[in-house]
Coordinates of N, CA, C and O in Angstrom, one line a residue:
X5 N 65.0 45.1 34.3 CA 64.5 45.6 35.8 C 65.4 46.7 35.4 O 66.9 47.3 35.0
X6 N 64.7 47.7 35.9 CA 65.6 49.1 36.4 C 65.8 49.5 37.0 O 66.3 48.8 38.2
X7 N 65.9 51.1 37.0 CA 67.3 51.0 38.2 C 67.0 51.7 39.8 O 67.1 50.8 40.4
X8 N 65.0 51.4 39.7 CA 64.3 51.9 40.8 C 64.1 50.6 41.2 O 64.1 50.3 42.9
X9 N 64.3 49.6 40.5 CA 63.8 48.4 41.0 C 65.4 47.3 41.6 O 64.8 47.2 42.6
X10 N 66.2 47.8 41.2 CA 67.6 47.3 41.7 C 67.9 48.0 42.7 O 68.2 47.4 43.6
X11 N 66.9 49.5 42.9 CA 67.9 50.0 44.4 C 66.7 49.5 45.3 O 67.4 49.6 46.6
X12 N 65.4 49.0 44.9 CA 65.0 48.7 45.8 C 65.2 47.5 46.2 O 65.2 47.0 47.6
X13 N 65.6 46.2 45.1 CA 65.7 45.4 46.0 C 67.3 45.9 46.7 O 68.1 44.7 48.1
X14 N 68.5 45.9 46.3 CA 69.4 46.8 47.4 C 69.0 46.8 48.6 O 69.2 46.2 49.8
X15 N 68.1 48.0 48.4 CA 67.8 48.3 50.1 C 66.8 47.6 50.7 O 67.0 47.1 51.7
X16 N 66.7 46.8 50.4 CA 65.4 45.4 50.9 C 66.6 44.1 51.8 O 66.4 43.8 52.6
X17 N 67.4 44.2 50.6 CA 68.8 43.1 50.9 C 69.6 43.8 52.3 O 69.9 43.3 53.4
X18 N 69.8 44.9 52.3 CA 70.5 45.4 53.4 C 69.9 45.5 54.7 O 70.4 45.4 55.8
X19 N 68.1 45.9 55.2 CA 67.6 45.8 55.7 C 67.3 44.5 55.8 O 66.6 44.4 57.7
X20 N 67.2 43.6 55.1 CA 67.7 42.1 56.2 C 68.3 41.6 56.3 O 68.6 40.7 57.2
X21 N 69.5 42.5 56.5 CA 70.9 42.1 56.8 C 70.7 42.3 58.3 O 70.4 43.0 59.2
X22 N 71.1 40.8 59.1 CA 71.4 40.6 60.6 C 72.2 41.9 61.4 O 71.8 42.2 62.2
X23 N 72.9 42.2 60.9 CA 74.2 43.3 61.7 C 72.8 44.7 61.2 O 72.9 45.4 62.5
X24 N 71.9 44.8 60.2 CA 71.2 46.2 60.3 C 69.6 45.6 61.5 O 70.1 46.7 62.0
X25 N 69.4 44.8 61.9 CA 68.5 44.3 62.7 C 69.3 44.5 64.1 O 68.2 45.2 65.1
X26 N 70.3 43.8 64.3 CA 71.1 44.4 65.4 C 70.9 45.8 65.0 O 70.6 46.7 66.8
X27 N 72.0 46.9 64.6 CA 71.4 48.3 64.5 C 70.6 48.7 65.1 O 70.5 49.7 66.6
X28 N 69.2 48.1 64.9 CA 68.0 48.8 65.7 C 67.4 48.4 66.6 O 67.0 49.5 67.4
X29 N 68.1 47.2 67.1 CA 67.6 46.6 68.5 C 68.2 47.8 69.7 O 68.2 48.2 70.1
X30 N 69.4 47.7 68.8 CA 70.8 48.8 69.8 C 70.6 49.8 70.4 O 70.2 50.9 70.7
X31 N 69.9 50.4 68.9 CA 69.0 52.0 68.8 C 68.3 52.5 69.7 O 68.2 53.0 70.9
X32 N 67.6 51.5 70.1 CA 65.7 51.3 70.4 C 66.0 51.5 72.0 O 65.8 52.0 73.1
X33 N 67.0 50.2 71.9 CA 67.5 49.9 73.9 C 68.3 51.0 74.3 O 68.0 51.3 75.5
X34 N 69.7 51.5 73.3 CA 70.9 51.9 74.1 C 70.2 53.7 74.1 O 70.4 54.4 75.2
X35 N 69.4 54.0 73.3 CA 69.3 55.5 73.2 C 67.5 56.0 73.6 O 67.2 56.8 74.5
X36 N 66.5 54.8 73.0 CA 65.3 55.5 73.4 C 64.7 54.7 74.6 O 64.1 55.7 75.3
X37 N 65.4 53.7 75.1 CA 65.2 53.3 76.3 C 66.2 53.8 77.8 O 66.2 53.5 78.8
X38 N 67.0 54.9 76.9 CA 68.3 55.2 77.9 C 69.1 54.0 78.5 O 69.7 54.2 79.7
X39 N 69.6 53.1 77.4 CA 70.4 51.9 78.7 C 71.9 52.7 78.5 O 72.7 52.5 79.5
X40 N 72.3 53.1 77.7 CA 73.5 54.3 77.4 C 73.6 54.9 78.2 O 75.1 54.6 79.5
X41 N 72.9 55.9 79.2 CA 72.8 56.3 80.7 C 72.8 55.5 81.7 O 73.7 55.8 82.4
X42 N 72.0 54.3 81.7 CA 72.1 53.6 82.7 C 73.6 52.9 83.1 O 74.0 52.9 83.7
X43 N 73.9 52.1 81.8 CA 75.4 52.2 81.9 C 76.3 52.6 81.9 O 77.4 51.8 82.8
X44 N 76.4 53.3 81.5 CA 77.4 54.8 82.4 C 77.5 55.2 83.3 O 78.4 55.7 84.1
X45 N 75.9 54.8 84.3 CA 76.7 55.2 85.9 C 77.6 54.4 86.3 O 78.1 54.8 87.3
X46 N 78.0 53.2 85.7 CA 79.2 52.0 86.1 C 80.7 53.2 86.0 O 80.6 53.2 84.8
X47 N 80.7 53.6 86.9 CA 82.4 54.8 86.2 C 83.3 53.2 85.3 O 83.8 52.3 85.4
X48 N 83.9 54.0 84.3 CA 84.7 53.5 83.4 C 84.2 51.8 82.8 O 84.1 52.4 81.6
X49 N 83.9 51.6 83.3 CA 83.3 50.1 82.7 C 82.0 50.2 82.0 O 82.1 49.6 81.1
X50 N 81.2 51.3 82.2 CA 80.0 51.6 81.6 C 80.2 51.7 79.9 O 79.4 52.1 79.1
X51 N 80.9 52.8 80.1 CA 80.9 53.8 78.8 C 82.2 52.8 78.0 O 82.1 52.9 76.8
X52 N 82.6 51.6 78.8 CA 83.6 50.9 77.8 C 82.4 49.9 77.0 O 82.5 49.4 76.1
X53 N 81.9 49.3 78.1 CA 80.4 48.6 77.3 C 79.8 49.1 76.1 O 79.4 48.5 75.3
X54 N 79.6 50.4 76.6 CA 78.3 51.0 75.8 C 79.2 51.2 74.4 O 78.8 50.6 72.9
X55 N 80.2 51.4 74.5 CA 81.3 51.8 72.5 C 81.3 50.2 72.4 O 81.1 50.3 71.1
X56 N 81.2 48.7 73.1 CA 81.0 47.9 72.3 C 79.3 48.5 70.9 O 79.3 46.9 70.4
X57 N 78.6 48.7 71.9 CA 77.2 48.9 71.1 C 77.2 49.5 69.1 O 76.5 49.5 69.0
X58 N 78.8 49.8 69.2 CA 79.4 50.3 67.9 C 79.1 49.4 67.1 O 79.2 50.1 65.6
X59 N 80.3 48.5 67.6 CA 80.5 47.9 66.4 C 79.3 47.0 65.6 O 79.7 46.9 64.3
X60 N 78.6 46.9 65.1 CA 77.8 46.7 64.3 C 77.7 47.6 62.9 O 77.4 47.3 62.2
X61 N 77.2 48.9 63.5 CA 77.7 50.0 62.9 C 78.9 50.2 62.4 O 78.9 50.5 60.9
X62 N 79.9 49.9 62.8 CA 81.5 49.9 62.0 C 81.2 48.5 61.2 O 81.6 48.9 60.1
X63 N 81.0 47.8 61.6 CA 80.7 46.3 60.9 C 80.1 46.7 59.6 O 80.1 46.6 58.3
X64 N 78.7 47.0 59.4 CA 77.6 47.4 58.4 C 78.3 48.4 57.4 O 78.4 48.2 56.5
X65 N 78.7 49.8 57.8 CA 79.6 50.5 57.1 C 80.6 50.2 56.8 O 80.7 50.6 55.4
X66 N 81.5 49.8 57.0 CA 82.7 49.4 56.6 C 82.7 48.1 55.8 O 83.0 48.1 54.7
X67 N 81.4 46.7 56.3 CA 81.5 45.7 55.1 C 80.7 45.4 54.3 O 80.8 44.8 53.2
X68 N 79.7 46.4 54.9 CA 78.1 45.4 54.1 C 78.4 47.2 53.2 O 78.3 46.9 51.5
X69 N 78.1 48.2 53.2 CA 78.0 49.7 52.6 C 79.7 49.6 51.6 O 79.5 50.0 50.8
X70 N 80.4 49.2 52.7 CA 81.4 50.0 52.0 C 82.3 51.4 51.8 O 82.6 51.6 51.0
X71 N 82.1 51.8 53.0 CA 82.3 53.5 52.9 C 82.8 53.7 53.8 O 82.3 53.6 55.0
X72 N 83.9 54.1 53.6 CA 85.2 54.8 54.9 C 84.8 56.2 55.0 O 85.0 55.9 56.5
X73 N 84.5 57.1 54.5 CA 83.9 58.3 55.1 C 82.4 57.8 56.0 O 82.5 58.4 57.4
X74 N 81.6 56.6 55.9 CA 80.3 56.9 56.8 C 80.9 56.0 57.9 O 80.8 56.2 59.4
X75 N 82.2 55.3 58.2 CA 82.9 54.2 59.1 C 83.9 55.3 59.8 O 83.6 55.3 61.2
X76 N 84.3 56.2 59.2 CA 84.6 57.1 60.1 C 83.7 58.4 60.9 O 84.0 58.7 61.8
X77 N 82.5 58.4 60.2 CA 82.0 59.2 61.1 C 81.5 58.6 61.9 O 80.9 59.1 62.9
X78 N 80.4 57.4 62.0 CA 80.4 56.4 63.1 C 80.9 56.4 63.8 O 80.5 56.3 65.0
X79 N 82.3 56.3 63.7 CA 83.3 56.5 65.1 C 83.6 57.0 65.2 O 83.3 57.7 67.1
X80 N 83.3 58.0 64.8 CA 83.5 59.6 65.8 C 82.1 60.2 66.4 O 82.4 60.4 67.5
X81 N 81.1 59.5 65.8 CA 79.9 59.5 66.9 C 79.9 58.9 68.1 O 80.1 59.2 69.4
X82 N 80.3 57.8 68.0 CA 81.0 56.8 69.1 C 82.1 57.0 70.0 O 81.6 57.5 71.4
X83 N 83.2 58.0 69.5 CA 83.7 58.0 70.3 C 83.2 59.6 71.2 O 83.9 59.9 72.5
X84 N 82.6 60.0 70.4 CA 82.0 61.6 71.3 C 81.3 60.9 72.2 O 81.7 62.0 73.5
X85 N 80.4 60.0 72.1 CA 79.3 59.9 72.9 C 80.5 59.2 74.6 O 80.1 59.4 75.7
X86 N 81.6 58.5 74.1 CA 82.1 58.2 75.1 C 82.8 59.1 75.7 O 83.1 58.9 77.5
X87 N 83.8 60.2 74.9 CA 84.0 61.4 75.8 C 82.9 61.8 76.7 O 83.1 62.4 77.6
X88 N 82.0 62.5 76.2 CA 81.2 63.4 77.2 C 80.2 62.0 77.9 O 80.3 62.3 78.8
X89 N 80.3 60.6 78.0 CA 80.1 60.4 79.0 C 80.8 60.0 80.1 O 80.5 59.4 81.2
X90 N 81.9 60.1 79.7 CA 83.2 60.1 81.1 C 83.3 61.6 82.1 O 83.6 61.3 82.7
X91 N 82.1 62.3 81.5 CA 82.2 63.4 82.4 C 82.0 63.1 84.2 O 80.7 62.4 84.1
X92 N 83.0 63.3 84.6 CA 82.4 62.9 86.1 C 80.9 63.2 86.8 O 80.2 64.5 86.4
X93 N 80.2 62.4 87.8 CA 79.3 63.3 88.5 C 78.1 63.4 88.1 O 77.3 64.4 87.8
X94 N 77.6 62.2 87.1 CA 76.3 61.8 86.4 C 76.2 62.9 85.5 O 74.9 63.2 84.6
X95 N 77.2 64.2 85.1 CA 76.8 65.1 84.3 C 76.6 64.2 82.9 O 76.4 64.9 82.2
X96 N 77.8 62.6 83.1 CA 78.4 62.4 81.6 C 77.0 61.9 81.4 O 76.4 61.3 80.3
X97 N 76.1 61.1 82.2 CA 74.8 59.6 82.2 C 74.0 60.8 82.1 O 73.4 60.5 81.0
X98 N 73.8 62.5 82.0 CA 72.4 62.9 81.5 C 72.7 63.5 80.5 O 72.2 63.5 79.5
X99 N 74.1 64.2 80.0 CA 74.3 64.1 78.6 C 74.0 63.2 77.2 O 73.5 63.3 76.7
X100 N 74.6 61.8 78.4 CA 74.1 60.2 77.4 C 72.4 59.9 76.9 O 71.9 59.9 76.1
X101 N 71.9 61.4 77.6 CA 70.5 60.9 77.5 C 69.9 61.8 75.8 O 69.4 61.6 75.5
X102 N 70.4 63.1 76.4 CA 70.6 64.1 74.8 C 71.4 64.1 73.9 O 70.9 64.0 72.9
X103 N 72.2 63.2 73.7 CA 73.2 62.8 72.9 C 73.0 61.8 71.6 O 72.6 62.0 70.0
X104 N 72.6 60.5 71.9 CA 72.1 59.7 71.4 C 72.7 59.1 69.7 O 72.3 59.5 68.9
X105 N 73.8 58.9 70.2 CA 74.7 58.7 69.3 C 74.4 57.6 68.7 O 74.5 57.9 67.0
X106 N 74.0 56.4 68.9 CA 73.1 55.3 68.3 C 72.0 55.7 67.3 O 72.2 55.0 65.6
X107 N 71.4 56.6 68.1 CA 70.2 56.8 66.9 C 70.9 58.2 65.4 O 70.5 57.8 64.5
X108 N 72.3 58.5 65.5 CA 72.6 59.7 65.0 C 73.3 58.3 63.8 O 73.3 58.7 62.5
X109 N 74.3 57.6 64.2 CA 74.6 56.7 63.4 C 74.1 55.7 62.6 O 73.7 55.7 61.3
X110 N 72.3 55.6 63.5 CA 71.2 54.9 62.7 C 70.8 55.9 61.3 O 70.7 55.4 60.4
X111 N 70.8 57.2 61.4 CA 70.2 57.9 60.7 C 70.9 58.5 59.4 O 70.7 58.5 58.4
X112 N 72.4 57.9 59.7 CA 73.5 58.6 58.9 C 73.1 56.7 58.1 O 73.2 56.7 56.9
X113 N 73.5 55.8 58.7 CA 73.0 54.3 58.2 C 72.0 54.4 56.6 O 72.4 54.4 56.0
X114 N 70.9 54.8 57.9 CA 69.8 54.4 56.3 C 69.6 55.8 56.1 O 69.1 55.2 54.3
X115 N 70.0 56.8 55.8 CA 70.7 57.8 54.4 C 71.2 56.9 53.2 O 71.0 57.2 52.3
X116 N 72.4 56.5 53.9 CA 72.8 55.3 53.2 C 72.2 54.5 52.3 O 72.4 53.7 51.0
X117 N 71.8 53.3 53.5 CA 70.9 52.7 52.4 C 69.6 53.0 51.2 O 69.7 52.4 50.6
X118 N 68.9 54.5 52.0 CA 68.0 54.8 51.0 C 68.9 55.4 50.0 O 67.8 55.6 49.3
X119 N 69.9 56.2 49.7 CA 70.5 56.6 48.6 C 70.4 57.9 48.7 O 70.1 58.3 47.6
X120 N 69.8 58.3 50.0 CA 69.3 59.6 50.4 C 71.0 60.6 50.1 O 72.3 60.7 50.3
X121 N 70.7 61.1 48.5 CA 72.0 62.5 48.4 C 72.8 63.3 48.9 O 73.9 63.3 49.4
X122 N 71.3 64.2 49.8 CA 72.2 65.0 50.5 C 72.8 64.1 51.8 O 74.4 64.7 51.8
X123 N 72.7 62.6 52.5 CA 73.3 62.6 53.7 C 74.6 61.8 53.2 O 75.9 62.3 53.6
X124 N 75.0 61.0 52.1 CA 75.9 60.9 51.2 C 76.7 61.9 51.4 O 78.2 61.5 51.5
X125 N 76.7 63.0 50.7 CA 76.9 63.8 49.8 C 78.0 64.8 51.5 O 79.5 65.1 51.3
X126 N 77.0 64.9 52.2 CA 77.6 65.9 53.8 C 78.9 64.3 54.8 O 79.1 65.1 54.9
X127 N 78.6 63.4 54.5 CA 79.6 62.3 55.6 C 80.8 62.0 54.5 O 81.4 62.6 55.1
X128 N 80.4 62.2 52.9 CA 81.6 62.5 52.3 C 82.4 63.6 52.2 O 83.7 63.7 52.2
X129 N 82.0 65.0 52.3 CA 82.7 65.7 52.5 C 83.2 65.9 53.8 O 83.8 66.9 54.3
X130 N 83.0 65.6 55.0 CA 82.9 65.6 55.8 C 83.9 64.7 56.7 O 84.4 64.9 57.7
X131 N 84.6 63.6 55.5 CA 85.3 62.8 55.5 C 86.6 63.3 56.3 O 87.3 62.7 57.5
X132 N 87.7 64.0 55.5 CA 89.1 63.8 56.2 C 88.6 64.9 58.0 O 89.5 64.9 58.2
X133 N 87.4 65.7 58.1 CA 87.1 66.8 59.0 C 86.5 65.2 59.9 O 87.9 65.3 61.4
X134 N 86.4 64.4 60.0 CA 85.9 63.4 61.2 C 87.0 62.6 60.8 O 87.3 62.2 62.5
X135 N 88.5 62.6 60.3 CA 89.8 62.0 60.7 C 90.2 62.4 61.8 O 91.2 62.0 62.6
X136 N 90.4 63.7 61.3 CA 90.7 65.0 63.0 C 90.5 64.7 63.8 O 91.2 64.6 65.1
X137 N 89.3 64.6 63.9 CA 88.2 64.6 65.0 C 88.4 63.3 66.1 O 88.6 63.1 67.3
X138 N 89.0 62.6 65.0 CA 88.8 61.3 65.7 C 90.4 60.8 66.4 O 90.3 60.1 67.8
X139 N 91.1 61.2 65.7 CA 92.3 61.3 66.5 C 92.3 62.0 67.5 O 93.2 62.3 69.1
X140 N 91.3 63.7 67.4 CA 91.1 64.7 68.9 C 90.3 63.5 69.9 O 91.3 63.9 71.1
X141 N 89.0 63.4 69.0 CA 88.5 62.3 70.2 C 89.8 61.4 71.3 O 89.2 60.7 72.8
X142 N 90.1 60.5 70.6 CA 91.2 59.5 71.1 C 92.3 60.1 72.5 O 92.3 59.0 73.2
X143 N 92.8 61.1 71.9 CA 93.6 61.8 72.6 C 93.3 62.2 74.4 O 93.4 61.9 75.0
X144 N 91.9 63.1 73.6 CA 90.9 63.5 74.8 C 90.4 62.4 75.7 O 90.4 62.6 77.1
X145 N 90.1 61.1 75.0 CA 89.6 60.4 76.0 C 90.8 59.6 76.8 O 90.8 59.6 77.6
X146 N 92.1 59.8 76.3 CA 93.3 58.8 76.6 C 93.2 60.3 77.9 O 94.0 59.5 79.6
X147 N 93.5 61.3 77.9 CA 93.5 62.0 78.6 C 92.3 62.2 79.9 O 93.0 61.9 80.8
X148 N 91.5 61.5 79.5 CA 90.4 62.0 81.0 C 90.2 60.8 81.5 O 90.6 60.4 82.9
X149 N 90.5 59.4 80.7 CA 90.9 58.4 81.8 C 91.8 58.5 82.5 O 92.0 58.2 83.6
X150 N 93.2 59.0 82.2 CA 94.2 59.5 83.1 C 93.5 60.2 84.3 O 94.1 60.1 85.3
X151 N 93.1 61.1 83.6 CA 92.4 62.2 85.1 C 91.7 61.6 86.0 O 91.6 62.1 87.1
X152 N 90.9 60.7 85.5 CA 89.9 59.9 86.5 C 90.9 59.4 87.2 O 90.2 58.9 88.1
X153 N 91.4 58.6 86.8 CA 92.7 57.6 87.2 C 93.5 58.1 88.5 O 93.4 58.2 89.9
X154 N 93.8 59.3 88.2 CA 94.7 60.3 89.3 C 93.5 60.8 89.6 O 94.5 60.4 91.2
X155 N 92.7 60.9 90.1 CA 91.7 61.8 90.9 C 91.0 60.5 91.5 O 90.8 61.2 93.1
X156 N 91.1 59.0 91.0 CA 90.4 58.2 92.1 C 91.8 57.8 93.0 O 91.3 57.6 94.0
X157 N 93.0 57.9 92.4 CA 94.0 57.7 93.4 C 94.1 58.4 94.4 O 94.1 58.4 95.5
X158 N 94.1 59.9 94.0 CA 94.3 61.1 94.8 C 93.0 60.6 96.0 O 93.0 60.8 97.3
X159 N 91.6 60.6 96.0 CA 90.7 60.2 96.9 C 90.9 58.9 98.1 O 90.6 59.1 98.9
X160 N 91.6 58.0 96.9 CA 91.7 56.7 97.6 C 93.0 57.0 98.8 O 92.9 56.4 99.9
X161 N 94.2 57.8 98.4 CA 94.8 58.0 99.2 C 94.4 59.2 100.5 O 95.1 59.1 101.6
X162 N 93.5 60.0 100.0 CA 93.2 60.7 101.0 C 92.3 60.4 101.6 O 92.0 60.3 103.3
X163 N 91.8 59.0 101.4 CA 90.8 58.8 102.5 C 91.5 57.0 103.1 O 90.8 57.2 104.4
X164 N 92.5 56.7 102.6 CA 93.3 55.7 104.0 C 94.1 57.0 104.8 O 94.8 56.0 106.2
X165 N 94.5 57.9 104.2 CA 95.1 58.8 105.3 C 94.3 59.4 106.1 O 95.2 59.9 107.4
X166 N 93.1 59.3 106.0 CA 92.2 59.7 107.0 C 92.3 58.7 108.5 O 91.8 59.2 109.7
X167 N 92.1 57.3 108.4 CA 92.2 56.1 108.6 C 93.9 55.9 109.6 O 94.6 54.9 109.7

């Protein structure tokens, strides 16, 4: 068996993995059918639920492909999507229509499955940057949650003082 046949068998095995198939379905529904933006309409909970869609991507990149740089890049895209989706007054939901984090994650994972050297090199090159951005995104999300809770409390106290 030559190198190309082994690569093709590996690719076939990866593409038949249940997590890979779940990622394809999630990408279709969340990004192509705009379910991510629709779920995001529910304040707070919508973005948390949408974040759960990254679980198969993280599992596949970490446990099946066994690439920490790819996993960092996947989480990075997901957290960016959450942060952008948290922007209030439906602005975040509109951004969700165009950001398409699941599609980006699927493209990166597909590049790894297909053995595309350019994708693999780019993800590996940006691994350290992804780790720093990941920490920054977590801090920004925490800040956004605090701001949204504070704003909601302000609106609630203002509304109750009128009555």
